Coordinates of C-alpha atoms in Angstrom, one line a residue:
X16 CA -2.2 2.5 13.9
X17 CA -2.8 2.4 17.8
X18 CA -5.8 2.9 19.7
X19 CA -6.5 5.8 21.8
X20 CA -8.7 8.0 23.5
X21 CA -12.5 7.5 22.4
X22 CA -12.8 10.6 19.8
X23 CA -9.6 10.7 18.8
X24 CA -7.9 11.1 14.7
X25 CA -6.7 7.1 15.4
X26 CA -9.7 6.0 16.6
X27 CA -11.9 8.1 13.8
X28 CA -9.1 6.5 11.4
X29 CA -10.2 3.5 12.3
X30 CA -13.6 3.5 11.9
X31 CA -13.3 4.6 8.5
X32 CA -10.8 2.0 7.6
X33 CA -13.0 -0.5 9.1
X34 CA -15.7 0.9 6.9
X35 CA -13.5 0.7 3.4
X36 CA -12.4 -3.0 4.0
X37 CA -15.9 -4.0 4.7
X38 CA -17.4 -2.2 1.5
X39 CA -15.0 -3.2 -0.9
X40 CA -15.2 -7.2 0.7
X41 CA -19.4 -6.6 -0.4
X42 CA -18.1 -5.4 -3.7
X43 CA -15.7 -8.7 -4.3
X44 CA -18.7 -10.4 -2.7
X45 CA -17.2 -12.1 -0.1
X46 CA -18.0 -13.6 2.9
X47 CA -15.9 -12.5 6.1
X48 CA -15.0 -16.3 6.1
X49 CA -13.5 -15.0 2.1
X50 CA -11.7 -12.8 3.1
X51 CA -10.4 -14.4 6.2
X52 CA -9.2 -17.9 4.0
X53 CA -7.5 -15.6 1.6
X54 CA -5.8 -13.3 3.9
X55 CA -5.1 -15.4 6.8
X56 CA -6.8 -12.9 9.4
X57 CA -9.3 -14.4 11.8
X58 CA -12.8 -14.1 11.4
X59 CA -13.4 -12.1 14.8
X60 CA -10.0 -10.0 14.3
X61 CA -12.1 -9.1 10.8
X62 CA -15.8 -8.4 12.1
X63 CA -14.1 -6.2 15.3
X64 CA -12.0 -4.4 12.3
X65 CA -14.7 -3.9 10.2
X66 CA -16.8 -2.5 12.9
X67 CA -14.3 -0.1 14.1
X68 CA -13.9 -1.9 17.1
X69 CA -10.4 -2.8 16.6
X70 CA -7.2 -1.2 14.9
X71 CA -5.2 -3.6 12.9
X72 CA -1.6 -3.1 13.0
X73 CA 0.0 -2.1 9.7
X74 CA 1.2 -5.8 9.2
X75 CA -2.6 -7.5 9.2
X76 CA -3.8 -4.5 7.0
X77 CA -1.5 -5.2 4.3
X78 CA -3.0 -9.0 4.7
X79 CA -6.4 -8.2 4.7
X80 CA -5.9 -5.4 1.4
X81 CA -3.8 -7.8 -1.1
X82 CA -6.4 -10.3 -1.3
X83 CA -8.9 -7.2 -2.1
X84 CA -6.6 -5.5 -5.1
X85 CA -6.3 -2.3 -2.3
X86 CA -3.2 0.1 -2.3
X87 CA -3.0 1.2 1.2
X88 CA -3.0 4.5 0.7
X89 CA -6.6 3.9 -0.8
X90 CA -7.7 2.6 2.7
X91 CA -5.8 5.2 5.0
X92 CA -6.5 8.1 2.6
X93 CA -9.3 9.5 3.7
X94 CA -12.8 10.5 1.9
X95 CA -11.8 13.8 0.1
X96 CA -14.0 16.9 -0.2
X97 CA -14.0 18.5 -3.4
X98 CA -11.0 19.4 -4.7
X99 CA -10.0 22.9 -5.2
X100 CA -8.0 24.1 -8.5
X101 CA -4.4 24.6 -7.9
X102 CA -3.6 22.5 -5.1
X103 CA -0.2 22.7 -3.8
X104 CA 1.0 21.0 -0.6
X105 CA 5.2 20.1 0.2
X106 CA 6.5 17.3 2.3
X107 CA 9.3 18.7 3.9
X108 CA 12.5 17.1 5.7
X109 CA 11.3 14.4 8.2
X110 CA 7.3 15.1 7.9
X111 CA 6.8 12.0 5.4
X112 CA 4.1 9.3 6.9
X113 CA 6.3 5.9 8.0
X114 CA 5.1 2.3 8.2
X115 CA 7.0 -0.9 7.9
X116 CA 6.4 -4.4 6.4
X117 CA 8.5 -7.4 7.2
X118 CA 9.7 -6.5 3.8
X119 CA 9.4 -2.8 2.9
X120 CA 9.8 0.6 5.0
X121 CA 7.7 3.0 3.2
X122 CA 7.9 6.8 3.8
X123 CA 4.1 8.2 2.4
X124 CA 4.9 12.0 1.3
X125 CA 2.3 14.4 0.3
X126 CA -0.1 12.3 2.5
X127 CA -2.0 15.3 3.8
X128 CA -3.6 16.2 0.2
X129 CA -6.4 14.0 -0.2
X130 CA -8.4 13.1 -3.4
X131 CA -5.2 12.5 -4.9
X132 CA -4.6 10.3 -7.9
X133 CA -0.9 10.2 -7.4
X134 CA 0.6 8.6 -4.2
X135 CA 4.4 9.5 -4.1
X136 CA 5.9 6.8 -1.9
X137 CA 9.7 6.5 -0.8
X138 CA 10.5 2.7 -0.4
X139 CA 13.7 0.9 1.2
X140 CA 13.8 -2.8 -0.1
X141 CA 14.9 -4.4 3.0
X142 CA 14.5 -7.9 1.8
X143 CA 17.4 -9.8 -0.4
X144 CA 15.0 -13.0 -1.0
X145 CA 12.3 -13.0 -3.2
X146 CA 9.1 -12.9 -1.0
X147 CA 6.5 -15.9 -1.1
X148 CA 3.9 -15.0 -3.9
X149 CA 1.2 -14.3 -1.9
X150 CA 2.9 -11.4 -0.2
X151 CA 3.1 -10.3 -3.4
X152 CA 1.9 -6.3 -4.0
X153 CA -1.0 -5.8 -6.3
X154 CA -3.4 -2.6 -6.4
X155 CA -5.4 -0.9 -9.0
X156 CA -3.8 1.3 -11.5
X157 CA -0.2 2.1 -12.8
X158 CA 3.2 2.4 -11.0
X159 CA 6.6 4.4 -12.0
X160 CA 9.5 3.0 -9.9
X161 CA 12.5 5.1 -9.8
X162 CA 16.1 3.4 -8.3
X163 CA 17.8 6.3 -6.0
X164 CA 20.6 3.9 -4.8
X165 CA 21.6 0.4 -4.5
X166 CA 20.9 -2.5 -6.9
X167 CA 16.7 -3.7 -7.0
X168 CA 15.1 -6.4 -8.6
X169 CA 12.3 -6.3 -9.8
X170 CA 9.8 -9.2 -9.9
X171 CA 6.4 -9.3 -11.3
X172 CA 3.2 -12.1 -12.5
X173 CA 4.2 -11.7 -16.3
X174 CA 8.1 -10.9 -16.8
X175 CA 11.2 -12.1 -16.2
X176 CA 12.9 -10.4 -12.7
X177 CA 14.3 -6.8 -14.0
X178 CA 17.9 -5.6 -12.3
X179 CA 17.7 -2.0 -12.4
X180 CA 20.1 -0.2 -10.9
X181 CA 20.8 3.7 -9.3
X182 CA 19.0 6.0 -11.8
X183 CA 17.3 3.6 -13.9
X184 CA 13.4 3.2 -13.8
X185 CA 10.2 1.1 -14.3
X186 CA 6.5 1.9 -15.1
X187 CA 4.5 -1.3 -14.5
X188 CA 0.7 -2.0 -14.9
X189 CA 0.3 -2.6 -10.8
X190 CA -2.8 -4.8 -11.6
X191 CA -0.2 -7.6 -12.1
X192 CA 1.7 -9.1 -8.6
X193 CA 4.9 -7.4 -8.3
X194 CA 7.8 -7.4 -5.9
X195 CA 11.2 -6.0 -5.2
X196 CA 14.5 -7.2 -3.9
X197 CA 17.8 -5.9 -2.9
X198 CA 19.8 -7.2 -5.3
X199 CA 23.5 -5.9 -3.8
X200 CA 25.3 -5.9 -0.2
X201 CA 23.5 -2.5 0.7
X202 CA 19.2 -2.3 0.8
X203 CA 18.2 -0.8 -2.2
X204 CA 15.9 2.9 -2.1
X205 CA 13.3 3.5 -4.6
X206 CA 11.0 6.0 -5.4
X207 CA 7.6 5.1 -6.2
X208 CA 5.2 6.5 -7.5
X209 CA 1.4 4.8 -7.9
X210 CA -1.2 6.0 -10.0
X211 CA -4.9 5.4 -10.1
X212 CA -7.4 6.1 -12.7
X213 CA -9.8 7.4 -9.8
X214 CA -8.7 9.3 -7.2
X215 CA -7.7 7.5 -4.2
X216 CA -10.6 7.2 -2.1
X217 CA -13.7 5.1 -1.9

């Protein structure tokens, strides 16, 4: 996310994230010194966040939403109106929402229905090393993971690490710290698909 003109969708984007992150830190109870200890994020860089002052790359939101049990979809989702019957939308050939991690590219499809309770995500596992455990993922609700080529591993709180490779799957309770790995020469593409028992929006 990048700033722009005053009045913009990115800057309106913004304000709501700011907004989310600051609701759901009241909710944990946390100060903004909390949050800031257990993500690693400044206390200012947090407040101007927050505030909708500033727009946090898509790096320092992943760090400020693992400590708070987010998906990221819940925070850049936004708030839905009420949802008509027989909704139908299609994500068609190069129209899917990217961002990056400095482990993950994720492509976001279907990102323009909102109130979902599904978020269909296409994932490349760049990383071949298991990432520390606090960069771990963890988010409310349940997640299928589907391999589509390569070899993954994955890793989560509870298990021993899974191999799974092309057309094999996984449905994990996402409550629990999970992570994936390439596990062969080439990065491994998954599909994934997270599920929440409210839709995703706050």
């Amino acid at each position: 996310m990048t700033k722009n003109a005053a009045g913009t969708p990115d800057q309106n984007m913004s304000a709501v994230v700011g907004r989310r992150l600051r609701a759901r830190r009241k909710e944990c109870g946390w100060t903004l010194g909390d949050l800031s200890e257990r993500s690693g994020v400044s206390v200012p860089a947090i407040s101007k966040i927050e505030i909708g002052q500033s727009s946090p790359s898509f790096d320092t939101l992943m760090r400020l939403i693992r400590p708070l049990q987010l998906n990221f979809v819940e925070i850049l989702d936004p708030p839905a109106e009420a949802a008509p019957s027989g909704r139908l939308t299609a994500t068609h050939l190069g129209e899917a929402e990217r961002h990056s991690t400095g482990h993950y590219d994720y492509e976001v499809h279907s990102s323009n229905l909102r109130g979902k309770v599904m978020v269909p995500l296409k994932m490349r596992i760049r990383t071949h090393e298991v990432p520390p455990a606090e960069e771990w993922s963890i988010h409310r609700g349940e997640e299928y993971i589907y391999v589509l080529s390569g070899t993954l591993g994955l890793h989560t709180q509870h298990y021993a690490p899974l191999v799974l490779k092309a057309g094999e799957s996984a449905y994990l309770d996402s409550t629990m710290r999970h992570a994936f790995t390439s596990e062969g020469p080439e990065d491994a593409e998954i599909l994934s698909i997270c599920l929440s028992i409210a839709p995703f929006e706050r």
